[in-house]
CSV table of C-alpha atoms and ligand atoms in Angstrom, one decimal:
chain,number,residue,atom,x,y,z
A,30,MET,CA,0.0,0.0,0.0
A,31,LYS,CA,1.4,3.4,-1.0
A,32,LEU,CA,0.8,6.2,1.5
A,33,LYS,CA,1.2,9.8,0.3
A,34,ILE,CA,1.0,12.2,3.1
A,35,ILE,CA,-1.1,15.2,2.0
A,36,GLY,CA,-1.1,16.8,5.4
A,37,SER,CA,0.6,16.2,8.7
A,38,GLY,CA,-0.5,19.1,10.8
A,39,ASN,CA,-3.3,19.9,13.3
A,40,ALA,CA,-5.8,22.7,13.0
A,41,ARG,CA,-3.3,25.5,14.0
A,42,SER,CA,0.0,24.2,12.7
A,43,LYS,CA,1.7,25.6,9.6
A,44,GLU,CA,1.4,22.2,7.9
A,45,ILE,CA,-1.7,21.1,6.0
A,46,CYS,CA,-4.3,19.3,8.2
A,47,ALA,CA,-3.7,15.6,8.6
A,48,SER,CA,-4.7,13.7,5.5
A,49,THR,CA,-3.3,10.6,3.7
A,50,LEU,CA,-3.8,9.4,0.1
A,51,ILE,CA,-3.7,5.6,-0.2
A,52,ASP,CA,-2.6,4.1,-3.5
A,53,ASP,CA,-3.2,7.4,-5.3
A,54,THR,CA,-7.0,6.8,-5.1
A,55,ILE,CA,-8.4,6.8,-1.6
A,56,LEU,CA,-8.2,9.9,0.6
A,57,VAL,CA,-8.5,9.6,4.4
A,58,ASP,CA,-9.7,13.0,5.8
A,59,ALA,CA,-10.0,16.3,4.0
A,60,GLY,CA,-9.5,19.2,6.4
A,61,HIS,CA,-8.5,22.7,5.5
A,62,GLY,CA,-5.7,23.0,3.0
A,63,VAL,CA,-6.1,19.4,1.7
A,64,TYR,CA,-7.9,20.3,-1.5
A,65,LYS,CA,-5.2,22.9,-2.5
A,66,LYS,CA,-2.4,20.5,-1.5
A,67,LEU,CA,-3.9,17.8,-3.8
A,68,LEU,CA,-3.7,20.3,-6.7
A,69,GLN,CA,-0.2,21.3,-5.8
A,70,GLU,CA,0.9,17.7,-5.7
A,71,ASN,CA,-0.7,17.2,-9.1
A,72,VAL,CA,-3.2,14.7,-7.8
A,73,ASP,CA,-5.9,14.4,-10.5
A,74,ILE,CA,-9.2,15.0,-8.7
A,75,LYS,CA,-10.8,12.7,-11.3
A,76,SER,CA,-8.7,9.8,-10.2
A,77,LEU,CA,-9.9,9.9,-6.6
A,78,GLU,CA,-12.1,6.9,-6.1
A,79,ALA,CA,-13.1,7.2,-2.4
A,80,ILE,CA,-12.9,9.5,0.5
A,81,PHE,CA,-13.2,8.5,4.2
A,82,ILE,CA,-13.7,11.1,6.9
A,83,THR,CA,-12.9,10.0,10.4
A,84,HIS,CA,-14.9,12.7,12.2
A,85,LEU,CA,-16.6,16.0,11.5
A,86,HIS,CA,-14.1,18.5,13.0
A,87,THR,CA,-13.4,21.1,10.2
A,88,ASP,CA,-9.7,20.2,10.2
A,89,HIS,CA,-10.8,16.7,8.9
A,90,PHE,CA,-13.9,17.5,6.9
A,91,ILE,CA,-14.3,21.0,5.5
A,92,ASP,CA,-12.3,20.7,2.2
A,93,LEU,CA,-14.7,17.8,1.2
A,94,THR,CA,-17.0,20.6,-0.1
A,95,ALA,CA,-14.2,21.9,-2.4
A,96,ILE,CA,-13.5,18.4,-3.7
A,97,VAL,CA,-17.2,17.6,-4.3
A,98,ALA,CA,-17.5,21.0,-6.2
A,99,HIS,CA,-14.5,20.2,-8.3
A,100,ARG,CA,-15.7,16.7,-9.1
A,101,ASN,CA,-19.2,18.1,-10.1
A,102,ILE,CA,-17.5,20.4,-12.6
A,103,LEU,CA,-15.6,17.5,-14.0
A,104,LYS,CA,-18.7,15.4,-14.3
A,105,ASP,CA,-20.6,18.3,-15.9
A,106,ASP,CA,-17.9,18.5,-18.6
A,107,ASP,CA,-17.7,14.7,-19.0
A,108,PRO,CA,-20.6,12.4,-17.9
A,109,ASN,CA,-18.2,9.4,-18.0
A,110,VAL,CA,-16.3,10.7,-14.9
A,111,PRO,CA,-16.6,7.8,-12.4
A,112,THR,CA,-18.7,8.2,-9.3
A,113,LEU,CA,-16.7,9.3,-6.2
A,114,ARG,CA,-17.5,7.2,-3.1
A,115,ILE,CA,-17.7,9.2,0.1
A,116,TYR,CA,-17.9,7.6,3.5
A,117,LEU,CA,-18.9,9.8,6.4
A,118,PRO,CA,-19.6,9.2,10.1
A,119,VAL,CA,-23.2,9.5,11.2
A,120,GLY,CA,-24.3,13.2,10.9
A,121,GLY,CA,-21.9,13.8,8.0
A,122,ILE,CA,-24.5,13.9,5.2
A,123,GLU,CA,-26.6,16.5,7.1
A,124,ALA,CA,-23.4,18.5,7.9
A,125,LEU,CA,-22.5,18.6,4.2
A,126,ARG,CA,-26.0,19.5,3.2
A,127,VAL,CA,-26.1,22.4,5.6
A,128,ILE,CA,-22.9,23.8,4.2
A,129,ALA,CA,-24.2,23.3,0.6
A,130,LEU,CA,-27.6,24.9,1.5
A,131,ASN,CA,-26.0,28.0,3.0
A,132,THR,CA,-23.1,28.5,0.5
A,133,LEU,CA,-24.4,27.6,-2.9
A,134,ASP,CA,-26.3,29.8,-5.3
A,135,GLN,CA,-30.0,29.8,-4.5
A,136,ASN,CA,-31.0,28.2,-7.7
A,137,ILE,CA,-28.9,25.1,-6.9
A,138,ASP,CA,-30.6,22.3,-4.9
A,139,PRO,CA,-28.1,21.1,-2.2
A,140,ASP,CA,-29.2,17.4,-2.5
A,141,THR,CA,-28.7,17.4,-6.3
A,142,TRP,CA,-25.3,19.1,-5.8
A,143,MET,CA,-24.2,16.6,-3.2
A,144,HIS,CA,-25.1,13.5,-5.2
A,145,PHE,CA,-24.4,14.7,-8.7
A,146,SER,CA,-20.9,13.1,-9.0
A,147,SER,CA,-20.7,11.3,-5.6
A,148,LYS,CA,-22.3,8.4,-3.8
A,149,ILE,CA,-22.3,9.3,-0.1
A,150,LYS,CA,-22.8,6.9,2.7
A,151,GLU,CA,-22.6,7.1,6.4
A,152,TYR,CA,-20.6,4.3,8.0
A,153,ASP,CA,-20.7,2.5,11.3
A,154,ASN,CA,-18.7,-0.3,12.7
A,155,HIS,CA,-19.7,-2.8,9.9
A,156,PRO,CA,-16.8,-3.8,7.6
A,157,ILE,CA,-16.7,-1.9,4.3
A,158,HIS,CA,-15.5,-3.7,1.2
A,159,PHE,CA,-14.1,-1.4,-1.4
A,160,LYS,CA,-12.1,-2.9,-4.4
A,161,ASP,CA,-9.3,-5.0,-2.8
A,162,TYR,CA,-9.5,-3.3,0.5
A,163,GLU,CA,-11.4,-4.4,3.6
A,164,ILE,CA,-12.0,-1.4,5.8
A,165,LYS,CA,-13.0,-1.6,9.5
A,166,ALA,CA,-14.1,1.5,11.5
A,167,LEU,CA,-13.7,1.5,15.2
A,168,LYS,CA,-15.1,4.2,17.5
A,169,VAL,CA,-12.3,6.1,19.3
A,170,ASP,CA,-12.3,8.5,22.2
A,171,HIS,CA,-12.0,12.1,20.9
A,172,ALA,CA,-13.8,13.6,24.0
A,173,ALA,CA,-17.1,15.3,23.0
A,174,MET,CA,-16.7,14.8,19.2
A,175,VAL,CA,-19.0,11.8,18.8
A,176,PRO,CA,-18.7,9.7,16.8
A,177,SER,CA,-15.0,9.7,15.9
A,178,TYR,CA,-13.5,6.8,14.2
A,179,GLY,CA,-10.2,5.1,13.7
A,180,LEU,CA,-9.9,3.1,10.4
A,181,ILE,CA,-8.1,-0.1,9.5
A,182,PHE,CA,-7.3,-0.7,5.8
A,183,LYS,CA,-6.4,-4.3,5.0
A,184,THR,CA,-5.2,-5.7,1.7
A,185,LYS,CA,-3.6,-9.1,1.1
A,186,ASP,CA,-0.1,-7.5,1.6
A,187,HIS,CA,-0.5,-4.8,4.2
A,188,ILE,CA,-2.6,-3.6,7.1
A,189,VAL,CA,-2.5,0.1,7.7
A,190,GLY,CA,-4.3,1.6,10.8
A,191,PHE,CA,-5.4,5.2,11.2
A,192,SER,CA,-6.1,6.4,14.7
A,193,GLY,CA,-8.1,9.4,13.6
A,194,ASP,CA,-8.1,11.9,16.5
A,195,SER,CA,-8.2,10.1,19.8
A,196,LYS,CA,-6.7,9.8,23.2
A,197,THR,CA,-5.6,6.4,24.3
A,198,CYS,CA,-8.6,4.0,24.5
A,199,PRO,CA,-9.2,0.2,24.1
A,200,ASN,CA,-10.0,0.6,20.3
A,201,ILE,CA,-6.7,2.5,19.7
A,202,THR,CA,-4.9,-0.6,21.2
A,203,LYS,CA,-7.0,-2.8,18.9
A,204,ILE,CA,-6.1,-0.8,15.8
A,205,ILE,CA,-2.4,-0.9,16.7
A,206,LYS,CA,-2.5,-4.7,17.3
A,207,ALA,CA,-4.3,-5.3,14.0
A,208,SER,CA,-2.0,-3.2,11.9
A,209,ASP,CA,1.6,-3.3,10.6
A,210,THR,CA,1.8,0.4,9.9
A,211,LEU,CA,0.0,3.1,12.0
A,212,VAL,CA,-0.8,6.7,11.0
A,213,ILE,CA,-1.3,7.9,14.5
A,214,ASP,CA,-2.4,11.1,16.3
A,215,THR,CA,0.7,12.7,17.8
A,216,SER,CA,-0.9,16.1,18.5
A,217,TYR,CA,0.9,17.5,21.6
A,218,PRO,CA,4.0,16.8,23.6
A,219,THR,CA,1.8,15.0,26.2
A,220,GLU,CA,-1.6,13.2,26.0
A,221,CYS,CA,-4.7,15.2,26.7
A,222,ILE,CA,-8.4,14.5,26.8
A,223,PHE,CA,-8.8,14.9,23.0
A,224,HIS,CA,-5.5,13.5,21.7
A,225,MET,CA,-2.6,11.2,22.2
A,226,GLY,CA,0.7,12.9,22.7
A,227,LEU,CA,4.3,12.3,21.7
A,228,ASP,CA,4.8,10.6,25.1
A,229,THR,CA,2.0,8.1,24.3
A,230,VAL,CA,3.1,7.3,20.8
A,231,ILE,CA,6.8,6.8,21.9
A,232,ASN,CA,5.5,4.3,24.5
A,233,PHE,CA,3.5,2.5,21.8
A,234,ALA,CA,6.5,2.4,19.4
A,235,GLU,CA,8.6,0.9,22.1
A,236,GLU,CA,6.0,-1.6,23.1
A,237,TYR,CA,5.5,-2.7,19.4
A,238,PRO,CA,9.0,-2.5,17.9
A,239,GLU,CA,7.9,-4.6,14.8
A,240,LYS,CA,5.4,-2.0,13.7
A,241,LEU,CA,6.0,1.3,11.9
A,242,PHE,CA,4.5,4.4,13.6
A,243,LEU,CA,3.9,7.5,11.5
A,244,GLY,CA,3.0,10.4,13.7
A,245,THR,CA,0.5,12.9,12.3
A,246,HIS,CA,-1.8,15.8,13.4
A,247,ILE,CA,1.4,17.3,14.7
A,248,SER,CA,1.2,20.7,16.6
A,249,ASN,CA,3.9,23.3,16.3
A,250,GLU,CA,4.9,22.4,19.9
A,251,VAL,CA,5.8,18.8,18.9
A,252,ARG,CA,7.4,19.9,15.6
A,253,ASN,CA,9.7,22.4,17.3
A,254,SER,CA,10.6,20.2,20.3
A,255,LYS,CA,13.9,18.3,20.5
A,256,HIS,CA,13.3,14.6,21.1
A,257,GLU,CA,14.9,11.3,20.6
A,258,LEU,CA,12.6,8.9,18.8
A,259,PRO,CA,12.5,5.1,18.6
A,260,LYS,CA,13.7,3.9,15.2
A,261,ASN,CA,10.2,2.7,14.3
A,262,LEU,CA,8.6,6.2,14.9
A,263,HIS,CA,8.7,9.0,12.3
A,264,LEU,CA,7.0,12.3,12.5
A,265,LEU,CA,5.4,12.9,9.1
A,266,ARG,CA,6.0,15.8,6.8
A,267,ASP,CA,3.5,17.0,4.1
A,268,GLY,CA,4.2,15.4,0.8
A,269,GLU,CA,6.1,12.4,2.0
A,270,ILE,CA,5.6,9.0,0.6
A,271,TYR,CA,5.7,5.6,2.4
B,22,LIG,ZN1,-10.7,16.3,15.9
């Protein structure tokens, strides 16, 4: 599985919001800056096949509107543009609809706009089968943002886990145990009620030395701090490929 890091930052860092492109076709999270970064990285918006949103905080969700708008224009020009699959947590369809209702021209119906080039589904903890991937969503603990999910993408060769935004909780441990590579919330120097910290992730990396930990959602405080990291932990940078 190829992972292209579109963004590695949190809401207030200089970097683009945490987002990963899997195998050039599946995007995990689309917070602010992600759409422009896709264009800067020459990712063809037409080639996106699916988008998964882990939770509805704007730094994971808000650029979905820009991607849907771009895809609609492509579909308007060429009816053969394939349908984009969008997977949202419960409440996501209504959230997207409210944005569309309040930001589009008055003569555009928000439901028609949302579904013109995309098939949008709200997911729960049932496994999702998409092409050669089996995807499992597990509820994680992101304080009052409910639901928030972590995701496991499994192919015959690799298992990549995404923590989404979460503090340590039993499902984070499950995601780590099930995966060989982790894209993991490393927001602040120390764990808080919303997020894991560098301290937590270093502990996990030491506990599971056979797994690769890729820290994301990184704050300026973590980025600017001096620290010695275990060999199997890397703090991600925008644009990197794994
Ligand atoms: Zn969040």
